Structure formats: C-alpha cells, structure tokens
Tab-separated table of C-alpha atoms in Angstrom:
chain	number	residue	atom	x	y	z
A	186	MET	CA	0.211	0.167	-0.038
A	187	THR	CA	1.532	3.265	-0.818
A	188	THR	CA	1.065	6.562	0.877
A	189	THR	CA	0.842	9.418	-1.455
A	190	THR	CA	2.713	12.265	0.476
A	191	THR	CA	3.810	15.839	-0.042
A	192	TRP	CA	5.483	16.186	2.313
A	193	THR	CA	4.950	20.464	2.692
A	194	TRP	CA	6.645	19.523	6.507
A	195	LEU	CA	10.223	19.047	6.168
A	196	GLY	CA	12.826	21.004	6.042
A	197	ASP	CA	12.530	21.514	10.500
A	198	HIS	CA	15.582	19.457	11.959
A	199	LEU	CA	16.181	15.814	10.445
A	200	ALA	CA	15.466	14.157	12.883
A	201	LEU	CA	11.873	15.450	13.395
A	202	ASP	CA	11.272	15.113	9.913
A	203	LEU	CA	11.731	11.587	10.467
A	204	ALA	CA	9.625	11.249	13.182
A	205	ASN	CA	7.302	13.250	11.649
A	206	THR	CA	7.333	10.360	9.365
A	207	VAL	CA	4.897	8.474	12.087
A	208	GLN	CA	1.402	11.323	11.957
A	209	GLU	CA	-2.349	10.722	13.539
A	210	SER	CA	-5.641	9.911	11.022
A	211	GLY	CA	-8.625	9.857	12.968
A	212	GLY	CA	-7.262	8.869	16.711
A	213	ALA	CA	-4.443	6.045	14.973
A	214	MET	CA	-0.598	6.492	13.799
A	215	VAL	CA	0.095	5.772	10.287
A	216	ASP	CA	3.391	4.904	9.500
A	217	LEU	CA	3.596	7.370	6.166
A	218	LEU	CA	7.015	5.027	5.243
A	219	PRO	CA	5.271	1.792	4.438
A	220	ASP	CA	6.920	0.660	1.517
A	221	ALA	CA	10.222	2.073	-1.243
A	222	GLU	CA	8.081	3.791	-2.929
A	223	SER	CA	6.838	6.171	-0.521
A	224	PHE	CA	10.797	5.948	1.441
A	225	ALA	CA	12.533	7.217	-1.672
A	226	SER	CA	9.913	10.029	-2.701
A	227	TRP	CA	10.515	10.852	1.787
A	228	ARG	CA	13.947	10.525	1.069
A	229	GLU	CA	13.917	12.692	-2.024
A	230	ALA	CA	11.327	15.663	-0.569
A	231	ALA	CA	14.026	15.272	2.262
A	232	PRO	CA	15.744	19.089	2.572
A	233	HIS	CA	18.656	17.964	4.760
A	234	PRO	CA	21.784	15.776	2.577
A	235	LEU	CA	21.454	12.219	2.878
A	236	PRO	CA	23.927	9.925	1.583
A	237	TRP	CA	22.813	7.895	-1.610
A	238	CYS	CA	21.203	4.581	-1.002
A	239	PRO	CA	18.934	2.285	-2.994
A	240	ALA	CA	15.502	1.436	-3.523
A	241	PRO	CA	15.520	-0.331	0.248
A	242	GLY	CA	14.214	-4.088	0.745
A	243	GLU	CA	12.004	-4.775	4.110
A	244	GLN	CA	14.694	-5.150	5.857
A	245	ASP	CA	16.714	-2.236	5.054
A	246	LEU	CA	12.888	-0.682	5.221
A	247	ALA	CA	11.930	-1.940	8.737
A	248	ALA	CA	15.427	-0.601	10.290
A	249	VAL	CA	14.863	2.698	9.618
A	250	ARG	CA	11.911	3.076	10.499
A	251	SER	CA	13.742	1.169	13.785
A	252	LEU	CA	15.241	4.880	14.589
A	253	ARG	CA	12.634	6.570	13.670
A	254	ASP	CA	10.755	4.225	16.586
A	255	ASP	CA	13.180	5.118	19.253
A	256	VAL	CA	14.425	8.841	17.540
A	257	LEU	CA	10.047	8.497	18.367
A	258	ALA	CA	10.726	6.962	22.077
A	259	LEU	CA	13.730	9.906	23.128
A	260	LEU	CA	11.805	12.921	21.726
A	261	HIS	CA	8.397	11.558	23.618
A	262	ALA	CA	10.119	10.998	26.183
A	263	ALA	CA	12.009	14.384	25.846
A	264	VAL	CA	9.012	16.649	25.765
A	265	GLN	CA	7.813	15.498	28.662
A	266	GLY	CA	11.216	16.539	29.946
A	267	ALA	CA	11.885	12.191	31.248
A	268	ASP	CA	14.429	10.605	31.622
A	269	LEU	CA	15.542	9.674	27.408
A	270	PRO	CA	14.434	4.895	27.382
A	271	GLU	CA	17.924	3.730	28.104
A	272	ASP	CA	17.332	1.457	25.024
A	273	ALA	CA	15.661	3.656	22.608
A	274	VAL	CA	19.373	5.599	23.316
A	275	SER	CA	21.938	2.943	23.480
A	276	ARG	CA	19.937	1.928	19.490
A	277	VAL	CA	21.094	5.726	18.421
A	278	ASN	CA	23.915	5.268	19.603
A	279	GLY	CA	25.060	1.728	18.726
A	280	THR	CA	23.337	3.245	15.214
A	281	VAL	CA	26.058	6.237	15.278
A	282	ARG	CA	29.283	3.549	16.080
A	283	GLU	CA	28.373	1.830	13.923
A	284	SER	CA	28.371	3.487	10.563
A	285	SER	CA	31.162	5.867	12.138
A	286	THR	CA	29.103	8.231	11.874
A	287	THR	CA	31.213	12.254	12.758
A	288	ARG	CA	30.676	15.448	12.593
A	289	HIS	CA	32.812	19.201	11.629
A	290	LEU	CA	32.889	22.859	11.159
A	291	GLU	CA	32.241	23.403	7.181
A	292	SER	CA	32.235	26.942	6.600
A	293	VAL	CA	28.801	26.338	6.013
A	294	GLY	CA	28.012	24.979	9.569
A	295	LEU	CA	28.042	21.625	10.759
A	296	ALA	CA	28.153	19.234	8.866
A	297	VAL	CA	27.991	15.248	8.606
A	298	ALA	CA	30.551	13.049	7.073
A	299	VAL	CA	29.782	9.141	6.765
A	300	PRO	CA	33.657	6.829	5.908
A	301	ALA	CA	32.573	5.045	1.894
A	302	GLY	CA	32.139	1.475	4.380
A	303	GLY	CA	29.740	-0.231	5.151
A	304	SER	CA	26.284	-0.879	3.402
A	305	PRO	CA	24.680	2.653	1.852
A	306	PHE	CA	21.516	1.698	4.607
A	307	THR	CA	24.498	1.498	7.412
A	308	ARG	CA	25.248	4.679	6.707
A	309	LEU	CA	22.041	6.613	5.863
A	310	ARG	CA	20.702	5.317	9.103
A	311	GLY	CA	24.132	6.529	10.770
A	312	VAL	CA	22.938	10.092	9.680
A	313	LEU	CA	20.027	10.208	11.005
A	314	ALA	CA	20.841	8.183	14.427
A	315	ALA	CA	23.540	12.146	14.239
A	316	ALA	CA	20.567	14.104	13.429
A	317	ALA	CA	18.795	12.717	16.845
A	318	VAL	CA	21.935	12.880	19.063
A	319	ASP	CA	23.070	17.001	17.725
A	320	LEU	CA	19.015	17.418	18.167
A	321	LEU	CA	18.719	15.777	22.310
A	322	ALA	CA	22.080	17.638	22.900
A	323	ARG	CA	20.833	20.986	22.413
A	324	ASP	CA	20.518	23.096	25.321
A	325	ASP	CA	17.101	24.203	23.797
A	326	LEU	CA	14.655	20.978	24.322
A	327	THR	CA	12.302	23.957	25.935
A	328	ASN	CA	11.555	24.587	22.854
A	329	LEU	CA	10.466	21.308	21.560
A	330	ALA	CA	6.401	20.230	21.246
A	331	LEU	CA	3.775	17.693	20.166
A	332	CYS	CA	1.440	19.287	18.425
A	333	ARG	CA	-1.810	18.696	19.372
A	334	ALA	CA	-3.726	19.180	17.103
A	335	PRO	CA	-6.909	16.553	15.574
A	336	GLY	CA	-5.215	14.969	13.212
A	337	CYS	CA	-1.712	15.953	13.400
A	338	GLY	CA	1.205	14.794	16.127
A	339	GLN	CA	4.070	16.019	14.693
A	340	PHE	CA	6.777	17.815	16.111
A	341	PHE	CA	7.890	21.255	15.570
A	342	HIS	CA	9.938	23.545	17.370
A	343	ARG	CA	7.751	26.719	18.984
A	344	SER	CA	8.882	30.399	17.761
A	345	ARG	CA	7.114	31.919	20.703
A	346	PRO	CA	6.782	30.334	23.994
A	347	ASN	CA	3.502	29.714	23.872
A	348	GLN	CA	3.080	28.375	20.373
A	349	ARG	CA	0.646	25.309	20.677
A	350	TRP	CA	0.343	23.875	16.985
A	351	CYS	CA	3.243	23.920	14.783
A	352	SER	CA	1.212	25.416	11.372
A	353	ALA	CA	-1.455	27.441	11.015
A	354	GLY	CA	-3.849	25.203	9.651
A	355	CYS	CA	-3.110	23.318	12.628
A	356	GLY	CA	-4.075	25.681	14.631
A	357	ASN	CA	-7.824	26.955	12.828
A	358	ARG	CA	-8.188	22.729	13.035
A	359	ALA	CA	-8.047	22.500	16.379
A	360	ARG	CA	-10.574	25.998	16.422
A	361	VAL	CA	-12.506	24.292	14.490
A	362	ASP	CA	-13.207	20.896	16.964
A	363	ARG	CA	-13.127	22.953	20.166
A	364	HIS	CA	-16.282	25.176	18.229
A	365	ARG	CA	-17.206	22.079	16.884
A	366	HIS	CA	-17.376	20.174	20.805
A	367	ARG	CA	-18.465	23.094	22.315
A	368	ARG	CA	-21.165	24.084	19.878
A	369	ALA	CA	-22.782	20.028	20.093
A	370	THR	CA	-22.815	20.057	24.386
A	371	THR	CA	-24.497	23.571	24.067
A	372	VAL	CA	-26.996	22.067	21.335
A	373	LEU	CA	-27.222	18.643	23.644
A	374	ASP	CA	-27.808	21.030	27.383
A	375	GLY	CA	-30.606	22.636	25.598
A	376	SER	CA	-28.803	25.847	25.372
C-alpha cells in the first residue's frame, strides 16, 4: 500500500523530519513510510543532505522505521521532561557507532561525514541517528513541542513560548474542532 504524501512539512531539523513520518489520522497513528516507494519519496523530498542509497528491501526499510521509532520514543520523553529511555539511547548510539558517523565544521556550519565503508543503509541510518543525537543534545529542548491539533501529532520547534500547534492550519483545525464540540455540548444541554 503506497501512501501519497506531499511532505510539505519537511525542513525542520532532520531528526524531526524523520520522527514526523508517523502521523495521526482518525485517532490512529499512520506510518508514512510503509513501502520502498514512500521511503524514496520522503528521501528525495528531504531538504537535508543524505547519503545515497538504493531502493530499500524490507529489512532495510524495517531498520529505518525501527530507528525512527527509537527517535520518536526519545522525543516524546524529551517533550515530557522525562528521562530518555535507555534502550532507545543505546540503539541510537549504536547506530552512530556502527556507521562511524562523525560531525565536523565547514564554512556554512555543521556537516555530518560518514565513511564510504558499510552498506548504504548503514550510512543513511548513521546520519539519521546522528541528527537525533545533535537535536537531543541541544540546550533549547524547551522549544521542542508536540502538536496536539486533531489529525496531526507532529513534533515541531516553537517560535514563541505559548505556541501550541505546528502550523496555522493545525491551529485553525483545533479551533474549529473545539468550537464544534462546544456547540454540540450546548445543543445537548438544551441551551
């Protein structure tokens, strides 16, 4: 089953772009990377430099989704101010080590380097895991938030302290949903 996604929300931090490949729909979480075609679409649309990799087999795709699930667990803990789950920390760190991913400075800022050895998916997962480490090591994690608008559930960086939704569209959807529920309650109460 291929999911048609426009990936319009891509462009935040790479770790958030990976985590946000799971989205709420109708009260259930939907995987936006269910198959090789969806993964290729996400990878091509990503504005971040990513190592080349061929179309993934099921095992490679499962490994990317498993890393994504670990990043999700870490981000949920960070947003809640809880301790990071040790098993997810261990697996993310192991992925960085396995790929020998390093970070260095260039004239335009931070760059991630992955040695040519290893499989293309090991290199790709290393870059994705390193992005999670970079994000979670920041001092400004208080700006990290989870959008609670109906049908969203995506992570984002707040641009102001009281920001509750990831976008104006989500804010509008949340307000419409809240108004609809208030109106339904008023009708039921006979007011």
